Tab-separated table of C-alpha atoms and ligand atoms in Angstrom:
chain	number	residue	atom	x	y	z
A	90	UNK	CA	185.185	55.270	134.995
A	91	UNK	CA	186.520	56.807	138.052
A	92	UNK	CA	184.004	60.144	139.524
A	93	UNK	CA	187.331	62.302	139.362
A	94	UNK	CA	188.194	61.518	136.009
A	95	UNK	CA	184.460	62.492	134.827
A	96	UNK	CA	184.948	65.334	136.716
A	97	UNK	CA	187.726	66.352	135.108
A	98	UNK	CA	186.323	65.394	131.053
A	99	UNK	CA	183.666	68.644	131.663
A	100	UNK	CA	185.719	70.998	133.565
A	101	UNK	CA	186.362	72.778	130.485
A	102	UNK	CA	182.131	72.906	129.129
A	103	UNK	CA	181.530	73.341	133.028
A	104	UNK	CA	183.651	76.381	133.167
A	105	UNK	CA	182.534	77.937	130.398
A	106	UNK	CA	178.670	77.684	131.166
A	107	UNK	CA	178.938	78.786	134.497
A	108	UNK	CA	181.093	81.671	133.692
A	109	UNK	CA	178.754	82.162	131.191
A	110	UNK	CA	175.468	82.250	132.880
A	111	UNK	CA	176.872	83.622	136.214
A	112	UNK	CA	178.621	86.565	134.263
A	113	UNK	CA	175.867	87.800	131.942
A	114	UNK	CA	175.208	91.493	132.115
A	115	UNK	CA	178.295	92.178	134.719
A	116	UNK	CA	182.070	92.991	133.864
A	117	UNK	CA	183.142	90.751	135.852
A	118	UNK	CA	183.614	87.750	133.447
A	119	UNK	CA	187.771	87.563	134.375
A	120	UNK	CA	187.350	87.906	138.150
A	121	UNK	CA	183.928	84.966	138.528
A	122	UNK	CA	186.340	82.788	135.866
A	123	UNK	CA	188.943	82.987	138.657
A	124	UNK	CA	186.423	82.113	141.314
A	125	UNK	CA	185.273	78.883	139.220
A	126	UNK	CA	188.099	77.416	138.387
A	127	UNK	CA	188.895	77.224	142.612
A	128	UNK	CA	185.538	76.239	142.996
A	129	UNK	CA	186.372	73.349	140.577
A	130	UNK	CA	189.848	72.582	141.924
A	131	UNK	CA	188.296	72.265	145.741
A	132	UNK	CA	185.402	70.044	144.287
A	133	UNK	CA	188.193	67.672	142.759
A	134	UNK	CA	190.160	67.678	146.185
A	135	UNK	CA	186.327	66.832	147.919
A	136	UNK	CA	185.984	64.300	145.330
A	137	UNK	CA	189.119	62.487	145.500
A	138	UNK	CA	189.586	62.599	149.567
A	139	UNK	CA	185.485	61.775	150.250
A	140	UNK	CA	185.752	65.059	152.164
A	141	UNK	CA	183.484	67.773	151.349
A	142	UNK	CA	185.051	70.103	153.879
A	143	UNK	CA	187.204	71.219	151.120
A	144	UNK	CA	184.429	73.615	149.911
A	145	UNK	CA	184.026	75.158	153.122
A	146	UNK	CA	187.023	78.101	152.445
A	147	UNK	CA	185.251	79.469	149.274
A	148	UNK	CA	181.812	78.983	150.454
A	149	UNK	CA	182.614	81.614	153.247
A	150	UNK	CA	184.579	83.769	151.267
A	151	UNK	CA	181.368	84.026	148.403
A	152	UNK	CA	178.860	84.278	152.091
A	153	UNK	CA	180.950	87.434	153.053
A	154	UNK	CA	181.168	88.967	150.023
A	155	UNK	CA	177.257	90.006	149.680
A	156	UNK	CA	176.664	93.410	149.734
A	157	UNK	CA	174.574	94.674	152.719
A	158	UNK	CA	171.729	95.634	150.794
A	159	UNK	CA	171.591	92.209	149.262
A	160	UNK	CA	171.618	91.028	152.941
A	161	UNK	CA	168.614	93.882	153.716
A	162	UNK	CA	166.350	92.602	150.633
A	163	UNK	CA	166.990	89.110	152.098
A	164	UNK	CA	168.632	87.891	148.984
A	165	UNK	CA	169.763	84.006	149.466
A	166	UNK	CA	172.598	85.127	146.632
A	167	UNK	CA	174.899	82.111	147.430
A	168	UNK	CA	172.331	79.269	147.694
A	169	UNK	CA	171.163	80.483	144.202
A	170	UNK	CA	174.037	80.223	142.955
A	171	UNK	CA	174.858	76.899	143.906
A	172	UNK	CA	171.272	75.688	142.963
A	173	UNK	CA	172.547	76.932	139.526
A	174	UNK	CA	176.056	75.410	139.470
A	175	UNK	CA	174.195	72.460	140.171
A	176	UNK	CA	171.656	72.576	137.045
A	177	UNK	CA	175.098	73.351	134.720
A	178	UNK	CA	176.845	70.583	135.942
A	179	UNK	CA	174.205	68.298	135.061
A	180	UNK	CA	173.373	69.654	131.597
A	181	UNK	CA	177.516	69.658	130.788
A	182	UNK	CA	177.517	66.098	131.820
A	183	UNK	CA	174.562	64.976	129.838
A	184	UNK	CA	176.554	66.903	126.928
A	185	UNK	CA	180.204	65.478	127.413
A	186	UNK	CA	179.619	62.188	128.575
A	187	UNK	CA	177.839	59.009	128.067
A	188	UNK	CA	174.388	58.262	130.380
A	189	UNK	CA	176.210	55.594	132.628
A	190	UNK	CA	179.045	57.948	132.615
A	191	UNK	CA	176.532	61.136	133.547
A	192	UNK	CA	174.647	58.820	136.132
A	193	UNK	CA	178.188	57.769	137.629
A	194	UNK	CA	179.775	61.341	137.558
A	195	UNK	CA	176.182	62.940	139.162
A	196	UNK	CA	175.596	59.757	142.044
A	197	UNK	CA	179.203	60.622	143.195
A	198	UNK	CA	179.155	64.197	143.573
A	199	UNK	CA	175.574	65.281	144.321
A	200	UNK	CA	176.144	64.462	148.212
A	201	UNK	CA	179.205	67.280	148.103
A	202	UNK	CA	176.645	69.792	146.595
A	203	UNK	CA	173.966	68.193	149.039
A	204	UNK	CA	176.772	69.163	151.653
A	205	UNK	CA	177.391	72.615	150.524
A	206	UNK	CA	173.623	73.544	149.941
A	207	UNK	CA	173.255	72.730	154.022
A	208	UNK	CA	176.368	74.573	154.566
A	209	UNK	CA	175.734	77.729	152.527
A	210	UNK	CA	171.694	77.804	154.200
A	211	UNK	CA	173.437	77.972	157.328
A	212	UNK	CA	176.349	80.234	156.979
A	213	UNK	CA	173.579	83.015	155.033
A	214	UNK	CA	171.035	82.556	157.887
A	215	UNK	CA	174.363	83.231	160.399
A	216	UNK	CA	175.250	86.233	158.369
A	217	UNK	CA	171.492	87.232	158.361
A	218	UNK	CA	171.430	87.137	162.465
A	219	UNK	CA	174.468	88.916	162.901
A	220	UNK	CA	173.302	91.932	160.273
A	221	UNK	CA	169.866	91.972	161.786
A	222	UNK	CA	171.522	92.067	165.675
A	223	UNK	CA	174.109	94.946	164.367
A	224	UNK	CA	171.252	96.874	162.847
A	225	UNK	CA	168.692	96.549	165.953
A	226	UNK	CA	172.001	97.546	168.352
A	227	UNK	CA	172.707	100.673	166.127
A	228	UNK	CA	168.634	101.147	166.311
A	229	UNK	CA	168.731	101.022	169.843
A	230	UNK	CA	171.843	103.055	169.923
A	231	UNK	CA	170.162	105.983	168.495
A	232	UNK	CA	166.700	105.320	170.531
A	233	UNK	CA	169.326	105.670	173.533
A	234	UNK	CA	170.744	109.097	172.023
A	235	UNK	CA	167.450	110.481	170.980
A	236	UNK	CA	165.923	109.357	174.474
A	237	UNK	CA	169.076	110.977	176.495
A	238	UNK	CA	168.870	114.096	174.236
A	239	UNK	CA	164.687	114.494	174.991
A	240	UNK	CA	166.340	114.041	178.645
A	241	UNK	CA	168.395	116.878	178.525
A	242	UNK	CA	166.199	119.365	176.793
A	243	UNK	CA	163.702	118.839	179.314
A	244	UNK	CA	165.859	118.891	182.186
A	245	UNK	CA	167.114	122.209	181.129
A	246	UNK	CA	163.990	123.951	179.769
A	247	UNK	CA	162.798	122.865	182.694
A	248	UNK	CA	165.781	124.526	184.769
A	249	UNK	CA	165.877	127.487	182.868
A	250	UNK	CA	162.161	128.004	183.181
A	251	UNK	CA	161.697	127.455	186.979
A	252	UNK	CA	163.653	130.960	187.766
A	253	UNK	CA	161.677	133.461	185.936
A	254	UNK	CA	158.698	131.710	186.855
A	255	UNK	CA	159.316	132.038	190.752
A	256	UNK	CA	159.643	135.585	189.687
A	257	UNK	CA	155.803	135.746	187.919
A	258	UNK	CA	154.922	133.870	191.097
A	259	UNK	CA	156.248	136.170	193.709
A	260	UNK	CA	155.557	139.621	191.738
A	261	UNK	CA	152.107	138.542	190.822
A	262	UNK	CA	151.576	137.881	194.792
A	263	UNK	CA	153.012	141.430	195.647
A	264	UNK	CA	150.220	143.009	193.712
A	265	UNK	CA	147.529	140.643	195.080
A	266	UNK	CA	148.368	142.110	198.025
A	267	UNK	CA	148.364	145.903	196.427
A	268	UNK	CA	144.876	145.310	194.765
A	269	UNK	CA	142.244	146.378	196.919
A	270	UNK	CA	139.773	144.028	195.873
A	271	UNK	CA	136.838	145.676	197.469
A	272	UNK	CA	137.163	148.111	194.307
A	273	UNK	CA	135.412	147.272	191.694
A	274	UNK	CA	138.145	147.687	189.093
A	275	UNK	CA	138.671	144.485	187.353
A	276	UNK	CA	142.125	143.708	188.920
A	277	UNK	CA	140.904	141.109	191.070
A	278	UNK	CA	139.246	138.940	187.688
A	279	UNK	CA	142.854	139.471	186.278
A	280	UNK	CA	144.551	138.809	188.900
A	281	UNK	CA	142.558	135.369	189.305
A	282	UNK	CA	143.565	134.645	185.672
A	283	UNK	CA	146.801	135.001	185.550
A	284	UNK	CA	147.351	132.993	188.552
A	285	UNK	CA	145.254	130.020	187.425
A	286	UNK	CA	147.823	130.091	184.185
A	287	UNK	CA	150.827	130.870	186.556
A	288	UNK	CA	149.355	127.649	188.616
A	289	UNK	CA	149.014	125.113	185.386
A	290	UNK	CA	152.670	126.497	184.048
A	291	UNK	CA	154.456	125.419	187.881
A	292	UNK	CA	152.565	122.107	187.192
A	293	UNK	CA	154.246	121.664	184.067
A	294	UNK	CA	157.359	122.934	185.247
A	295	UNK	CA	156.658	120.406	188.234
A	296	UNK	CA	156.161	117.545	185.992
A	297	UNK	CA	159.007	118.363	183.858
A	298	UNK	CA	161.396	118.169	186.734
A	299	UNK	CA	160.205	114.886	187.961
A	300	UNK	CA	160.370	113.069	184.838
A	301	UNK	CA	164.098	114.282	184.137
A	302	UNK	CA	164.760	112.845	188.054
A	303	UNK	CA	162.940	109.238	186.683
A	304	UNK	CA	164.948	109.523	183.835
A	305	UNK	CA	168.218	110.146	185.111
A	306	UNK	CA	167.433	107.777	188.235
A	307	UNK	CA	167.580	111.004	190.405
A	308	UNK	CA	164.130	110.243	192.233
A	309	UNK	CA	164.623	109.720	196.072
A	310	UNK	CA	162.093	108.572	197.966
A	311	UNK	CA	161.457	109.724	201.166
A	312	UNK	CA	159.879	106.582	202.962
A	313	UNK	CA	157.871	106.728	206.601
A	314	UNK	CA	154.751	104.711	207.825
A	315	UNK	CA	152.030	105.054	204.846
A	316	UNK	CA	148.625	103.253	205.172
A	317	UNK	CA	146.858	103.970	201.814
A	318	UNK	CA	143.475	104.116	203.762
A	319	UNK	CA	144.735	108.033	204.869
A	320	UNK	CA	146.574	108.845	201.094
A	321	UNK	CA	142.705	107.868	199.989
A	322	UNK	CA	140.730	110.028	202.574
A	323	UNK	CA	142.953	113.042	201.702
A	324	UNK	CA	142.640	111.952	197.853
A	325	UNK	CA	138.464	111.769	197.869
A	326	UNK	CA	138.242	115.252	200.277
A	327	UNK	CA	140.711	116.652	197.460
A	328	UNK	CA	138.979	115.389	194.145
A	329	UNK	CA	135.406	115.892	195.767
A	330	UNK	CA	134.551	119.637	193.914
A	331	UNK	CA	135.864	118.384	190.736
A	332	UNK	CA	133.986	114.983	190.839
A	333	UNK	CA	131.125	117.252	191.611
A	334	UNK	CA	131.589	119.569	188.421
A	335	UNK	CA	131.913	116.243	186.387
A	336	UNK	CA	128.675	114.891	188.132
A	337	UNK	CA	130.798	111.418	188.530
A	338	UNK	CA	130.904	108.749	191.473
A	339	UNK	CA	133.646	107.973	193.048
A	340	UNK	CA	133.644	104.935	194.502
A	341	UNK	CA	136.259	104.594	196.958
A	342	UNK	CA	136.134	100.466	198.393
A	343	UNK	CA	137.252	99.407	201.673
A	344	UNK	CA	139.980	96.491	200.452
A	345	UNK	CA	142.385	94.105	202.690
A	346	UNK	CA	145.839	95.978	203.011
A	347	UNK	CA	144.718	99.491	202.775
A	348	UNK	CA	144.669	100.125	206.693
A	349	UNK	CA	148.191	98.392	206.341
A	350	UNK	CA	150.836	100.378	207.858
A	351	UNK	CA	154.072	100.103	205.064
A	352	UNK	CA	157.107	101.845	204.013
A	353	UNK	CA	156.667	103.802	201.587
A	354	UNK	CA	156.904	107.775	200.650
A	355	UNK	CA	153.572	109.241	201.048
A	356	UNK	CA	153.884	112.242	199.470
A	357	UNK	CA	154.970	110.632	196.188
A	358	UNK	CA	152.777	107.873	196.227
A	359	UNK	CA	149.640	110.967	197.021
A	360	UNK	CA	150.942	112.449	193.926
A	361	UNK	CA	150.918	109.191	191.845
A	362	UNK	CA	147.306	108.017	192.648
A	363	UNK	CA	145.908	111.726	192.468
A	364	UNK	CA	147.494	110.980	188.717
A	365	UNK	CA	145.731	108.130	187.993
A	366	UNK	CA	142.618	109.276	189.663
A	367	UNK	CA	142.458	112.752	187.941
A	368	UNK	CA	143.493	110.817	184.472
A	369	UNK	CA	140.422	108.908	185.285
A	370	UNK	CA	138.127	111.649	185.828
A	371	UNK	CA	139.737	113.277	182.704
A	372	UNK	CA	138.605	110.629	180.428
A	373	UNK	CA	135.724	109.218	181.857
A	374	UNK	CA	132.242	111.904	180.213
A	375	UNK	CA	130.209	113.370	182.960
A	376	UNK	CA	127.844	111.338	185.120
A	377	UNK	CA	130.533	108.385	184.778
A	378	UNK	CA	131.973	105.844	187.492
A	379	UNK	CA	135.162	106.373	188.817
A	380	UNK	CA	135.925	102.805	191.497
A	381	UNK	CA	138.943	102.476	193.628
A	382	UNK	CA	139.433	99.106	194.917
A	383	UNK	CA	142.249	96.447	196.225
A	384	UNK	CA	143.296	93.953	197.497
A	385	UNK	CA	146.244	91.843	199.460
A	386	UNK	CA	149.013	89.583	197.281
A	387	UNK	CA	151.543	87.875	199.255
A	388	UNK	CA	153.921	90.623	199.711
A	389	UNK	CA	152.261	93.186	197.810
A	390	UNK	CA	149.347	95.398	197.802
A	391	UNK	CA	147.101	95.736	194.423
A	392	UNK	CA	145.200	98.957	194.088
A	393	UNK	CA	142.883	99.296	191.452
A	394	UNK	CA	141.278	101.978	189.726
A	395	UNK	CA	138.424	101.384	187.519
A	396	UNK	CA	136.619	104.084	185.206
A	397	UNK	CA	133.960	104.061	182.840
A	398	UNK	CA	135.881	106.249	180.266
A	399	UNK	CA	136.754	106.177	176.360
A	400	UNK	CA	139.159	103.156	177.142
A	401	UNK	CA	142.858	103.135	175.895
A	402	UNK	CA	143.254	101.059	172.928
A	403	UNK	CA	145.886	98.140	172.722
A	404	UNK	CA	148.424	99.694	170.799
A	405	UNK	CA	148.724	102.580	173.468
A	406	UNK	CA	148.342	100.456	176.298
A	407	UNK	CA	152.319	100.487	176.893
A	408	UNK	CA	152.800	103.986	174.944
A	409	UNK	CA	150.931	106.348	177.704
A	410	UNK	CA	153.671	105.368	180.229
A	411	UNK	CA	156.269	106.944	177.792
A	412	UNK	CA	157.427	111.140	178.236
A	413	UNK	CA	155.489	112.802	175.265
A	414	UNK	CA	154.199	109.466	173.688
A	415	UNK	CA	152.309	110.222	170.709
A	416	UNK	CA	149.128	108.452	170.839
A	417	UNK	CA	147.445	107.152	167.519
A	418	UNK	CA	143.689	108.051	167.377
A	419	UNK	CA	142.706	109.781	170.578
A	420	UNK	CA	141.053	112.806	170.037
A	421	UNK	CA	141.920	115.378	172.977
A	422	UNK	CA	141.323	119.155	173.416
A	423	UNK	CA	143.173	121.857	174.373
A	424	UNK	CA	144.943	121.287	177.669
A	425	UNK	CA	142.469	121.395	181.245
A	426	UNK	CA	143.089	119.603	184.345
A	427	UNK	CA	139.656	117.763	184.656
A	428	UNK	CA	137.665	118.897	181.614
A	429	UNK	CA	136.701	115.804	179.627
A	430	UNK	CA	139.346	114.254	177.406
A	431	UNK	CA	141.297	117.681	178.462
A	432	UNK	CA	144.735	116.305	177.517
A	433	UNK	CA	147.939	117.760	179.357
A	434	UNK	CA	151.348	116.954	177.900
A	435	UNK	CA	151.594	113.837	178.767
A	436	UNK	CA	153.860	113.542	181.563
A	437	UNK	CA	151.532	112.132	184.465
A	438	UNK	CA	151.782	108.535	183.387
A	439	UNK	CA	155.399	108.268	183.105
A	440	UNK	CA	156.017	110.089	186.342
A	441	UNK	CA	153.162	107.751	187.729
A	442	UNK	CA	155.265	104.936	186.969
A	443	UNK	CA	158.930	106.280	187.610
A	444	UNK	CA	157.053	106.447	191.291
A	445	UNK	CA	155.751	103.484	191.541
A	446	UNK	CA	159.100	101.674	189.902
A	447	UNK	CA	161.519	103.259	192.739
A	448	UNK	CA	159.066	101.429	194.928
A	449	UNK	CA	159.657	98.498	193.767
A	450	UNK	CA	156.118	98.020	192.267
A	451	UNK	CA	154.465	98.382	189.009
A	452	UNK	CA	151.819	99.349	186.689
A	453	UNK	CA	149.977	98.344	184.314
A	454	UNK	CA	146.475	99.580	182.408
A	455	UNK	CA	144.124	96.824	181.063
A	456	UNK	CA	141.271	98.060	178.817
A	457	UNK	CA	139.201	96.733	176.074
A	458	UNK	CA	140.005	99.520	173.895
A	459	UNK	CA	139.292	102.475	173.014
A	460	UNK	CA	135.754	103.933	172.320
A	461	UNK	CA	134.356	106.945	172.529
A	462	UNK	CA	130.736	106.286	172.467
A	463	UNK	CA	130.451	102.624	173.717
A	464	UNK	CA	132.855	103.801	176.636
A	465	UNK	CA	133.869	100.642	177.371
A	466	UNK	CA	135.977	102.273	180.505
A	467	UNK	CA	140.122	101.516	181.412
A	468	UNK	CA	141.357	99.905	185.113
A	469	UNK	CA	144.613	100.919	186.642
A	470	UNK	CA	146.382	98.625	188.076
A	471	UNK	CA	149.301	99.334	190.908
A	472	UNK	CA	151.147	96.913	192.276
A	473	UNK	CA	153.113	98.090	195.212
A	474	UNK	CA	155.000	95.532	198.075
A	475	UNK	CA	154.820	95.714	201.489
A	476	UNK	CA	157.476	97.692	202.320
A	477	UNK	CA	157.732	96.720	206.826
A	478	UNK	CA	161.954	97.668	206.783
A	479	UNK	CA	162.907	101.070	207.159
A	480	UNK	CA	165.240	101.984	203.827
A	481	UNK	CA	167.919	103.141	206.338
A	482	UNK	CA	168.791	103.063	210.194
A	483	UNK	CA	168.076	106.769	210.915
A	484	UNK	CA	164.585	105.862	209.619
A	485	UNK	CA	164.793	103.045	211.394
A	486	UNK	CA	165.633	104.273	214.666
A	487	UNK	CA	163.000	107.203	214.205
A	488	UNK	CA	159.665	104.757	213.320
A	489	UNK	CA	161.180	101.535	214.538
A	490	UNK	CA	159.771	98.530	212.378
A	491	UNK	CA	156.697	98.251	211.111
A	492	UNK	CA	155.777	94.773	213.001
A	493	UNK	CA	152.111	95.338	213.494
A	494	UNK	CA	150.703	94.401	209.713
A	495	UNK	CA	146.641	94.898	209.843
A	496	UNK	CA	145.472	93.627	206.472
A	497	UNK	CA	141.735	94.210	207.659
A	498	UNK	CA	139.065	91.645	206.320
A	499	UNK	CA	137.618	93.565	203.078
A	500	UNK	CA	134.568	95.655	204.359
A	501	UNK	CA	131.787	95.983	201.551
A	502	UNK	CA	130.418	99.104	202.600
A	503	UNK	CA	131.099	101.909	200.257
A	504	UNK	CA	133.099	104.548	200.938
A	505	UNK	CA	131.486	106.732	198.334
A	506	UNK	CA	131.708	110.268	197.644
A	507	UNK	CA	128.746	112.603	196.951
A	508	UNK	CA	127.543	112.890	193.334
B	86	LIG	P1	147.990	113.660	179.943
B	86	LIG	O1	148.659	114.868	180.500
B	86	LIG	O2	147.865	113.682	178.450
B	86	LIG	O3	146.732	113.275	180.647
B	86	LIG	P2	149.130	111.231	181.034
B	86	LIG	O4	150.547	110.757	181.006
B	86	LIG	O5	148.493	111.373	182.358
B	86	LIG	O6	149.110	112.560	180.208
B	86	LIG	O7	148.261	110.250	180.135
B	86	LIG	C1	148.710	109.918	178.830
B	86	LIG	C2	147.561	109.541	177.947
B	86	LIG	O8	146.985	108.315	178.394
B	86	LIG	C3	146.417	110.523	177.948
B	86	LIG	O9	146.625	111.572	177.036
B	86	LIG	C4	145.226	109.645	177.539
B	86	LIG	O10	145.190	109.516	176.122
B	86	LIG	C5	145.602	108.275	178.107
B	86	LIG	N1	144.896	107.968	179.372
B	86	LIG	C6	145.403	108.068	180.618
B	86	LIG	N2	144.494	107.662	181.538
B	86	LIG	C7	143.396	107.302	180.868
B	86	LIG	C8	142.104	106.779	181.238
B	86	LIG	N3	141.765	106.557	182.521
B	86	LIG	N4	141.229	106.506	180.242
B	86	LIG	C9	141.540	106.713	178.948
B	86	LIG	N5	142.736	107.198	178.510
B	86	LIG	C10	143.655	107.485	179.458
């Protein structure tokens, strides 16, 4: 007997099964009826013209009806369904008609289910993409908002905290000046005090300015002829007491490149090595190595800083360039600029690297982890180019162009600072 025919002698068993089954425990016995019977009518049409396209229209309508939470549980709702319809239709068959007749009736239509299984798997796995790209866009969305709102509070706290605290700074200096400190009366001792706090908070303050000018692409760079080799000699006469305190080496290498004369703006790129060198220092325990070395990439200059600190474990590797990142399992104490593990509040890092960025260079920390009593130490890595065009023709007609490119042949002796 003709497929269509067969198809037609279990409609009725068909309809009632997979109403049945597909309606148990809702209210919505009239509505999924309604929805069968189409289904049923489009199979005939697929049957009868060999084309299973005929599904396609209620296929999509049943793939955008899911709920979004059956989409977020990763329900395949419409495959299962069809995997069902497919089971009925078989048992009704086997029930209504004869075996040849069954065989016949299931050899002619199993390629349309076939052909709307494929279809279905595809259209959910669509609808899947698209709900997992709208909900990572609204994620980002509010990473952006909470991001830009961290922005703003610490460009104004920062703002609002800069006036009074020129104020402490110049009244505290008026009564330096007042305080006879060849009296014996204490003043002095306080006096020291409060300006070693008034000194950390203008860091701070300091910091918290820079980091809103990285974040709001504010930070102008101020470049002239730089040769590291000078940022380096100021650096080690600079960090000498303190590496002293810490009874540390610092190991500062002669490398190809850093006698190079570049473009670049000295003062920020000081501040940005000082960063890396005092986080090194930080959280590196006393009697530690502290190496600076380099070398030449075409186009770029790699410096290098190497300590034999508590490491930075993997997971933070990218965090500690973030503003305020909260790192997982370091344990720091109470803020100091060089005491060991002294944490500050974590702005040196990202301000390290806003520098370095509006270079045009980057940075990058590689470490084996972290480890507090193996040590197994963290290196620094700062790639900056080589910068021999002035960034603008006043520049330009002031230094002229840097032409004369030294990268001296590495020198092994150490430039090393006393223990
Ligand atoms: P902080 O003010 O906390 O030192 P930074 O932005 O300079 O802020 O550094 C962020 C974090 O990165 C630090 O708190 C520390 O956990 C980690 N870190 C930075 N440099 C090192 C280093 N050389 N060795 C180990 N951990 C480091």
């Amino acid at each position: 007997m003709n497929p269509s025919k067969l198809l037609a002698k279990i409609r009725e068993p068909w309809l009632k099964q997979v109403t049945q089954t597909l309606a148990q425990g809702t209210n919505l016995r009239e509505s999924i009826q309604g929805q069968f019977e189409r289904f049923f009518e489009l199979l005939e049409e697929a049957l009868q013209t060999g084309n299973p396209a005929w599904l396609d229209s209620i296929l999509l309508d049943w793939i955008n009806a899911p709920t979004l939470t059956q989409l977020h549980e990763g329900a395949q709702g419409v495959s299962k369904i069809i995997n069902q319809v497919i089971s009925i239709t078989s048992a009704t068959a086997r029930d209504t008609l004869s075996d040849t007749e069954t065989l016949d009736l299931l050899t002619a239509i199993l390629p349309f289910y076939t052909y709307a299984l494929e279809r279905v798997a595809r259209l959910e796995t669509e609808a899947r993409i698209n709900y997992m790209n709208n909900e990572i866009t609204e994620m980002k969305d509010k990473l952006e908002h909470l991001d830009r709102t961290k922005s703003n509070f610490i460009s104004v706290a920062a703002h609002e905290l800069k006036t009074p605290l020129t104020l402490i700074e110049g009244y505290s200096s008026m009564l330096r000046d007042t305080v006879d400190s060849t009296k014996s009366s204490g003043a002095d001792q306080f006096l020291r005090g409060m300006n070693t706090g008034i000194a950390r908070m203008r860091a701070i303050v300091d910091d918290m300015i820079d980091v809103s000018l990285i974040d709001n692409k504010l930070l102008s760079l101020n470049f002239q002829p730089t040769a590291i080799s000078h940022l380096l000699t100021f650096l080690k006469s600079e960090l000498t007491e303190i590496i002293k305190l810490r009874q540390q080496r610092l190991i500062i290498q002669k490398f190809s490149g850093d006698d190079a004369w570049i473009y670049a703006d000295s003062e920020r790129l000081y501040q940005a090595l000082k960063n890396i060198l005092t986080n090194a220092i930080k959280y590196t325990p006393d009697k530690g190595t502290i190496t600076l070395d380099g070398r030449t990439l075409p186009g770029f200059v790699e410096i290098i800083v190497t300590d034999t600190g508590i490491g930075i474990s993997h997971e933070n590797q990218t965090l500690i360039f973030e503003k305020f990142a909260q790192l997982g399992k370091v344990n720091l104490h109470s803020s100091g600029k060089t005491k060991f593990k002294g944490g500050g509040p974590g702005l040196g890092l990202p301000i390290t690297r806003g520098i370095i960025e509006a270079h045009g260079g980057t940075i990058w920390v590689e470490s084996e982890g972290y480890d507090e009593d193996k040590c197994p130490g963290s290196s620094f890595h700062i790639l900056l180019p080589l910068r021999t065009d002035a960034s603008d023709a006043t520049v330009e007609k002031l230094f002229g162009k840097i032409e004369n490119l030294s990268y001296g042949k590495k020198d092994t002796a150490n430039n090393e600072s006393p223990a």
